[in-house]
mmCIF file of C-alpha atoms and ligand atoms in Angstrom:
data_model
loop_
_atom_site.group_PDB
_atom_site.id
_atom_site.type_symbol
_atom_site.label_atom_id
_atom_site.label_comp_id
_atom_site.label_asym_id
_atom_site.label_seq_id
_atom_site.Cartn_x
_atom_site.Cartn_y
_atom_site.Cartn_z
ATOM 1 C CA UNK A 46 -55.964 -39.070 -66.090
ATOM 2 C CA UNK A 47 -55.083 -42.492 -67.455
ATOM 3 C CA UNK A 48 -55.537 -43.086 -71.157
ATOM 4 C CA UNK A 49 -56.680 -46.421 -72.513
ATOM 5 C CA UNK A 50 -56.457 -48.170 -75.851
ATOM 6 C CA UNK A 51 -58.787 -51.094 -76.409
ATOM 7 C CA UNK A 52 -57.921 -53.429 -79.272
ATOM 8 C CA UNK A 53 -60.536 -55.861 -80.576
ATOM 9 C CA UNK A 54 -64.149 -54.891 -80.146
ATOM 10 C CA UNK A 55 -65.933 -58.204 -79.605
ATOM 11 C CA UNK A 56 -68.356 -58.371 -76.672
ATOM 12 C CA UNK A 57 -65.522 -58.246 -74.131
ATOM 13 C CA UNK A 58 -63.467 -55.454 -75.710
ATOM 14 C CA UNK A 59 -66.553 -53.352 -76.484
ATOM 15 C CA UNK A 60 -67.786 -53.719 -72.915
ATOM 16 C CA UNK A 61 -64.393 -52.663 -71.507
ATOM 17 C CA UNK A 62 -64.240 -49.669 -73.858
ATOM 18 C CA UNK A 63 -67.804 -48.556 -73.096
ATOM 19 C CA UNK A 64 -67.391 -48.841 -69.340
ATOM 20 C CA UNK A 65 -64.148 -46.852 -69.375
ATOM 21 C CA UNK A 66 -65.744 -44.159 -71.552
ATOM 22 C CA UNK A 67 -68.850 -43.996 -69.333
ATOM 23 C CA UNK A 68 -66.521 -43.369 -66.411
ATOM 24 C CA UNK A 69 -64.988 -40.386 -68.175
ATOM 25 C CA UNK A 70 -61.721 -41.913 -69.402
ATOM 26 C CA UNK A 71 -60.128 -41.270 -72.779
ATOM 27 C CA UNK A 72 -60.447 -44.389 -74.887
ATOM 28 C CA UNK A 73 -59.011 -45.188 -78.291
ATOM 29 C CA UNK A 74 -60.889 -48.212 -79.662
ATOM 30 C CA UNK A 75 -59.329 -50.214 -82.496
ATOM 31 C CA UNK A 76 -60.695 -53.041 -84.629
ATOM 32 C CA UNK A 77 -60.073 -54.225 -88.154
ATOM 33 C CA UNK A 78 -63.792 -54.655 -88.718
ATOM 34 C CA UNK A 79 -65.349 -51.319 -89.787
ATOM 35 C CA UNK A 80 -68.812 -52.250 -88.481
ATOM 36 C CA UNK A 81 -67.470 -52.863 -84.988
ATOM 37 C CA UNK A 82 -65.618 -49.544 -85.127
ATOM 38 C CA UNK A 83 -68.744 -47.759 -86.324
ATOM 39 C CA UNK A 84 -70.933 -49.175 -83.577
ATOM 40 C CA UNK A 85 -68.727 -47.772 -80.812
ATOM 41 C CA UNK A 86 -67.689 -44.514 -82.490
ATOM 42 C CA UNK A 87 -70.228 -42.343 -80.665
ATOM 43 C CA UNK A 88 -69.336 -43.731 -77.258
ATOM 44 C CA UNK A 89 -65.527 -43.577 -77.063
ATOM 45 C CA UNK A 90 -63.090 -40.687 -77.635
ATOM 46 C CA UNK A 91 -61.701 -42.149 -80.881
ATOM 47 C CA UNK A 92 -62.596 -45.283 -82.793
ATOM 48 C CA UNK A 93 -60.293 -46.380 -85.598
ATOM 49 C CA UNK A 94 -60.175 -49.182 -88.130
ATOM 50 C CA UNK A 95 -56.726 -50.795 -88.095
ATOM 51 C CA UNK A 96 -54.933 -54.139 -88.024
ATOM 52 C CA UNK A 97 -53.501 -54.602 -84.540
ATOM 53 C CA UNK A 98 -50.702 -56.819 -85.839
ATOM 54 C CA UNK A 99 -49.372 -54.018 -88.021
ATOM 55 C CA UNK A 100 -46.657 -52.259 -86.033
ATOM 56 C CA UNK A 101 -46.565 -49.203 -88.297
ATOM 57 C CA UNK A 102 -50.326 -48.733 -87.980
ATOM 58 C CA UNK A 103 -50.135 -48.862 -84.182
ATOM 59 C CA UNK A 104 -47.208 -46.429 -84.165
ATOM 60 C CA UNK A 105 -49.085 -43.992 -86.385
ATOM 61 C CA UNK A 106 -52.041 -44.122 -84.011
ATOM 62 C CA UNK A 107 -49.737 -43.033 -81.183
ATOM 63 C CA UNK A 108 -50.406 -46.141 -79.153
ATOM 64 C CA UNK A 109 -47.089 -45.682 -77.318
ATOM 65 C CA UNK A 110 -48.567 -42.671 -75.502
ATOM 66 C CA UNK A 111 -51.253 -44.700 -73.775
ATOM 67 C CA UNK A 112 -50.965 -45.908 -70.187
ATOM 68 C CA UNK A 113 -52.984 -49.082 -70.539
ATOM 69 C CA UNK A 114 -53.820 -51.352 -73.469
ATOM 70 C CA UNK A 115 -56.530 -53.999 -73.377
ATOM 71 C CA UNK A 116 -56.180 -56.642 -76.091
ATOM 72 C CA UNK A 117 -59.111 -58.868 -76.954
ATOM 73 C CA UNK A 118 -58.786 -60.021 -80.535
ATOM 74 C CA UNK A 119 -60.409 -63.417 -80.268
ATOM 75 C CA UNK A 120 -58.981 -66.887 -80.557
ATOM 76 C CA UNK A 121 -56.304 -66.026 -83.071
ATOM 77 C CA UNK A 122 -53.257 -67.037 -81.011
ATOM 78 C CA UNK A 123 -50.619 -65.558 -83.252
ATOM 79 C CA UNK A 124 -52.446 -62.224 -83.632
ATOM 80 C CA UNK A 125 -52.843 -61.910 -79.857
ATOM 81 C CA UNK A 126 -49.174 -62.662 -79.283
ATOM 82 C CA UNK A 127 -47.939 -60.395 -82.041
ATOM 83 C CA UNK A 128 -50.095 -57.505 -80.865
ATOM 84 C CA UNK A 129 -48.915 -57.921 -77.271
ATOM 85 C CA UNK A 130 -45.277 -57.986 -78.400
ATOM 86 C CA UNK A 131 -45.705 -54.824 -80.444
ATOM 87 C CA UNK A 132 -47.399 -52.986 -77.561
ATOM 88 C CA UNK A 133 -44.602 -53.914 -75.138
ATOM 89 C CA UNK A 134 -41.978 -52.931 -77.691
ATOM 90 C CA UNK A 135 -43.684 -49.584 -77.995
ATOM 91 C CA UNK A 136 -43.326 -49.327 -74.203
ATOM 92 C CA UNK A 137 -47.005 -49.315 -73.285
ATOM 93 C CA UNK A 138 -46.655 -49.636 -69.482
ATOM 94 C CA UNK A 139 -49.563 -51.963 -68.754
ATOM 95 C CA UNK A 140 -50.955 -54.472 -71.236
ATOM 96 C CA UNK A 141 -53.949 -56.622 -70.330
ATOM 97 C CA UNK A 142 -54.777 -59.481 -72.685
ATOM 98 C CA UNK A 143 -57.824 -61.708 -72.848
ATOM 99 C CA UNK A 144 -56.819 -65.347 -73.332
ATOM 100 C CA UNK A 145 -59.015 -68.308 -74.215
ATOM 101 C CA UNK A 146 -57.059 -70.765 -72.024
ATOM 102 C CA UNK A 147 -54.120 -70.977 -69.643
ATOM 103 C CA UNK A 148 -51.642 -72.373 -72.174
ATOM 104 C CA UNK A 149 -52.272 -69.405 -74.390
ATOM 105 C CA UNK A 150 -52.076 -67.236 -71.259
ATOM 106 C CA UNK A 151 -48.608 -68.545 -70.378
ATOM 107 C CA UNK A 152 -47.291 -67.605 -73.800
ATOM 108 C CA UNK A 153 -48.789 -64.143 -73.482
ATOM 109 C CA UNK A 154 -47.065 -63.669 -70.113
ATOM 110 C CA UNK A 155 -43.758 -64.779 -71.649
ATOM 111 C CA UNK A 156 -43.997 -62.176 -74.389
ATOM 112 C CA UNK A 157 -44.638 -59.446 -71.844
ATOM 113 C CA UNK A 158 -48.367 -59.239 -71.047
ATOM 114 C CA UNK A 159 -48.691 -57.588 -67.628
ATOM 115 C CA UNK A 160 -51.986 -59.259 -66.927
ATOM 116 C CA UNK A 161 -53.832 -62.100 -68.615
ATOM 117 C CA UNK A 162 -57.566 -62.454 -68.047
ATOM 118 C CA UNK A 163 -59.877 -65.400 -68.678
ATOM 119 C CA UNK A 164 -63.364 -63.889 -68.476
ATOM 120 C CA UNK A 165 -65.318 -66.993 -69.524
ATOM 121 C CA UNK A 166 -63.492 -69.266 -67.084
ATOM 122 C CA UNK A 167 -63.704 -66.768 -64.202
ATOM 123 C CA UNK A 168 -67.354 -65.957 -64.775
ATOM 124 C CA UNK A 169 -68.162 -69.678 -64.977
ATOM 125 C CA UNK A 170 -66.502 -70.293 -61.605
ATOM 126 C CA UNK A 171 -68.267 -67.285 -60.143
ATOM 127 C CA UNK A 172 -71.702 -68.359 -61.300
ATOM 128 C CA UNK A 173 -71.157 -71.974 -60.189
ATOM 129 C CA UNK A 174 -70.077 -70.818 -56.747
ATOM 130 C CA UNK A 175 -73.148 -68.633 -56.505
ATOM 131 C CA UNK A 176 -75.367 -71.544 -57.482
ATOM 132 C CA UNK A 177 -74.010 -74.235 -55.187
ATOM 133 C CA UNK A 178 -74.288 -72.476 -51.863
ATOM 134 C CA UNK A 179 -77.331 -70.497 -50.958
ATOM 135 C CA UNK A 180 -75.517 -68.251 -48.474
ATOM 136 C CA UNK A 181 -72.796 -67.228 -50.922
ATOM 137 C CA UNK A 182 -73.822 -64.088 -52.754
ATOM 138 C CA UNK A 183 -70.720 -63.569 -54.823
ATOM 139 C CA UNK A 184 -67.315 -65.073 -55.498
ATOM 140 C CA UNK A 185 -64.290 -63.571 -57.197
ATOM 141 C CA UNK A 186 -61.133 -65.536 -57.882
ATOM 142 C CA UNK A 187 -58.115 -63.236 -57.721
ATOM 143 C CA UNK A 188 -55.344 -65.811 -57.873
ATOM 144 C CA UNK A 189 -55.331 -69.551 -58.448
ATOM 145 C CA UNK A 190 -56.574 -71.116 -55.197
ATOM 146 C CA UNK A 191 -57.512 -67.768 -53.614
ATOM 147 C CA UNK A 192 -60.761 -65.885 -53.708
ATOM 148 C CA UNK A 193 -63.037 -63.326 -52.143
ATOM 149 C CA UNK A 194 -66.590 -64.281 -51.209
ATOM 150 C CA UNK A 195 -69.547 -62.310 -50.106
ATOM 151 C CA UNK A 196 -71.467 -64.470 -47.659
ATOM 152 C CA UNK A 197 -74.703 -64.057 -45.768
ATOM 153 C CA UNK A 198 -74.084 -64.469 -42.022
ATOM 154 C CA UNK A 199 -75.249 -67.751 -40.503
ATOM 155 C CA UNK A 200 -77.399 -68.089 -37.347
ATOM 156 C CA UNK A 201 -74.263 -68.915 -35.368
ATOM 157 C CA UNK A 202 -72.635 -65.599 -36.181
ATOM 158 C CA UNK A 203 -75.505 -63.278 -35.292
ATOM 159 C CA UNK A 204 -74.934 -61.225 -32.135
ATOM 160 C CA UNK A 205 -71.247 -62.154 -31.893
ATOM 161 C CA UNK A 206 -68.283 -59.884 -32.427
ATOM 162 C CA UNK A 207 -65.630 -60.712 -34.996
ATOM 163 C CA UNK A 208 -63.264 -61.291 -32.073
ATOM 164 C CA UNK A 209 -65.614 -63.889 -30.593
ATOM 165 C CA UNK A 210 -66.087 -65.587 -33.929
ATOM 166 C CA UNK A 211 -62.304 -65.851 -34.450
ATOM 167 C CA UNK A 212 -62.706 -66.722 -38.129
ATOM 168 C CA UNK A 213 -59.064 -65.971 -38.734
ATOM 169 C CA UNK A 214 -57.804 -68.605 -36.327
ATOM 170 C CA UNK A 215 -60.584 -71.092 -37.115
ATOM 171 C CA UNK A 216 -60.475 -70.907 -40.901
ATOM 172 C CA UNK A 217 -57.437 -68.777 -41.748
ATOM 173 C CA UNK A 218 -59.594 -66.218 -43.591
ATOM 174 C CA UNK A 219 -59.902 -62.461 -43.215
ATOM 175 C CA UNK A 220 -63.091 -60.391 -43.076
ATOM 176 C CA UNK A 221 -62.423 -57.383 -45.291
ATOM 177 C CA UNK A 222 -65.796 -55.698 -44.928
ATOM 178 C CA UNK A 223 -69.252 -55.971 -43.432
ATOM 179 C CA UNK A 224 -72.155 -54.995 -45.659
ATOM 180 C CA UNK A 225 -75.218 -53.815 -43.789
ATOM 181 C CA UNK A 226 -78.045 -52.710 -46.081
ATOM 182 C CA UNK A 227 -76.583 -49.936 -48.185
ATOM 183 C CA UNK A 228 -73.695 -49.375 -45.773
ATOM 184 C CA UNK A 229 -70.231 -50.861 -46.082
ATOM 185 C CA UNK A 230 -67.853 -51.061 -43.110
ATOM 186 C CA UNK A 231 -64.382 -51.727 -44.371
ATOM 187 C CA UNK A 232 -61.600 -53.245 -42.261
ATOM 188 C CA UNK A 233 -63.900 -54.167 -39.370
ATOM 189 C CA UNK A 234 -62.260 -54.776 -35.987
ATOM 190 C CA UNK A 235 -62.535 -57.457 -33.318
ATOM 191 C CA UNK A 236 -65.219 -55.473 -31.455
ATOM 192 C CA UNK A 237 -67.569 -55.147 -34.419
ATOM 193 C CA UNK A 238 -70.741 -57.087 -33.841
ATOM 194 C CA UNK A 239 -72.531 -59.117 -36.523
ATOM 195 C CA UNK A 240 -76.206 -58.361 -37.009
ATOM 196 C CA UNK A 241 -78.909 -60.393 -38.706
ATOM 197 C CA UNK A 242 -78.820 -60.072 -42.506
ATOM 198 C CA UNK A 243 -75.258 -58.707 -42.504
ATOM 199 C CA UNK A 244 -73.065 -59.866 -45.334
ATOM 200 C CA UNK A 245 -69.365 -60.496 -44.876
ATOM 201 C CA UNK A 246 -66.779 -59.950 -47.567
ATOM 202 C CA UNK A 247 -64.087 -62.495 -46.823
ATOM 203 C CA UNK A 248 -60.737 -63.228 -48.422
ATOM 204 C CA UNK A 249 -58.882 -66.532 -48.185
ATOM 205 C CA UNK A 250 -57.807 -69.795 -49.744
ATOM 206 C CA UNK A 251 -60.642 -71.506 -51.599
ATOM 207 C CA UNK A 252 -60.492 -74.573 -49.359
ATOM 208 C CA UNK A 253 -60.799 -72.382 -46.253
ATOM 209 C CA UNK A 254 -63.615 -70.359 -47.775
ATOM 210 C CA UNK A 255 -65.383 -73.677 -48.419
ATOM 211 C CA UNK A 256 -65.178 -74.524 -44.717
ATOM 212 C CA UNK A 257 -66.495 -71.102 -43.782
ATOM 213 C CA UNK A 258 -69.533 -71.538 -46.034
ATOM 214 C CA UNK A 259 -70.867 -74.330 -43.849
ATOM 215 C CA UNK A 260 -70.032 -72.662 -40.519
HETATM 216 P P1 ATP B 357 -66.216 -61.936 -77.264
HETATM 217 O O1 ATP B 357 -67.162 -61.374 -78.249
HETATM 218 O O2 ATP B 357 -66.807 -62.980 -76.398
HETATM 219 O O3 ATP B 357 -65.454 -60.903 -76.533
HETATM 220 P P2 ATP B 357 -63.770 -62.656 -78.643
HETATM 221 O O4 ATP B 357 -62.993 -61.522 -78.095
HETATM 222 O O5 ATP B 357 -63.195 -64.027 -78.498
HETATM 223 O O6 ATP B 357 -65.206 -62.756 -78.118
HETATM 224 P P3 ATP B 357 -64.540 -61.817 -81.278
HETATM 225 O O7 ATP B 357 -65.978 -61.603 -81.101
HETATM 226 O O8 ATP B 357 -64.043 -62.598 -82.410
HETATM 227 O O9 ATP B 357 -63.861 -62.533 -80.127
HETATM 228 O O10 ATP B 357 -63.861 -60.385 -81.247
HETATM 229 C C1 ATP B 357 -62.597 -60.147 -81.622
HETATM 230 C C2 ATP B 357 -62.541 -58.807 -82.323
HETATM 231 O O11 ATP B 357 -61.187 -58.564 -82.633
HETATM 232 C C3 ATP B 357 -63.336 -58.761 -83.622
HETATM 233 O O12 ATP B 357 -64.140 -57.602 -83.654
HETATM 234 C C4 ATP B 357 -62.263 -58.726 -84.695
HETATM 235 O O13 ATP B 357 -62.628 -57.940 -85.810
HETATM 236 C C5 ATP B 357 -61.109 -58.082 -83.948
HETATM 237 N N1 ATP B 357 -59.817 -58.461 -84.486
HETATM 238 C C6 ATP B 357 -59.357 -59.698 -84.745
HETATM 239 N N2 ATP B 357 -58.111 -59.656 -85.227
HETATM 240 C C7 ATP B 357 -57.777 -58.340 -85.291
HETATM 241 C C8 ATP B 357 -56.620 -57.631 -85.702
HETATM 242 N N3 ATP B 357 -55.531 -58.263 -86.165
HETATM 243 N N4 ATP B 357 -56.627 -56.287 -85.605
HETATM 244 C C9 ATP B 357 -57.707 -55.634 -85.131
HETATM 245 N N5 ATP B 357 -58.819 -56.239 -84.728
HETATM 246 C C10 ATP B 357 -58.866 -57.580 -84.798
#
């Protein structure tokens, strides 16, 4: 089973650590603030007070044995970068870092971060997309310009098969799943018929998803 180290226990880091622990994973949680460490100690496997920019401290904690590190130490650019560098030098295979903006993110990628996340920006886009179109139930950006939406079927779609709708040729998007009540049909085929109140999970370029929303 994968082992995780979460560094920086603000709201984001603490939420990542708690969710991993709730799902049965081993989590080492690190923060330099003893109160933050204390408040998560009963939830995760180990919670330790340490400075994440101190290479010796990270070595002593055996951080090199972990499969994944999640770094979320706030807006301190140099601390984020230094910590990421140390983790990659210790050969942690997968390092995810929370960045406040894309410039910061670019630097983190250059020093070896395997994935940079922007939770505030992504959640803002997600909420805005939910708010502006009443038939869009959810939106996730997974690359710049590309996203996945969950959309309530329109009148026009009801009773038609995916083949008849030809969304791929019309809008260059792909239906990944149909949600029907509690059921989820993944990889639906051309013969699958759309029923009233179905929801489609669709992947595509944002501009094409926009067109689909008003279909
Ligand atoms: P959010 O709460 O929205 O996730 P955030 O991640 O931007 O915000 P903070 O709330 O400041 O920021 O959380 C950062 C955490 O990282 C704090 O608990 C802080 O003590 C910890 N931290 C900052 N620098 C270090 C460091 N060098 N070593 C270990 N922990 C650090």
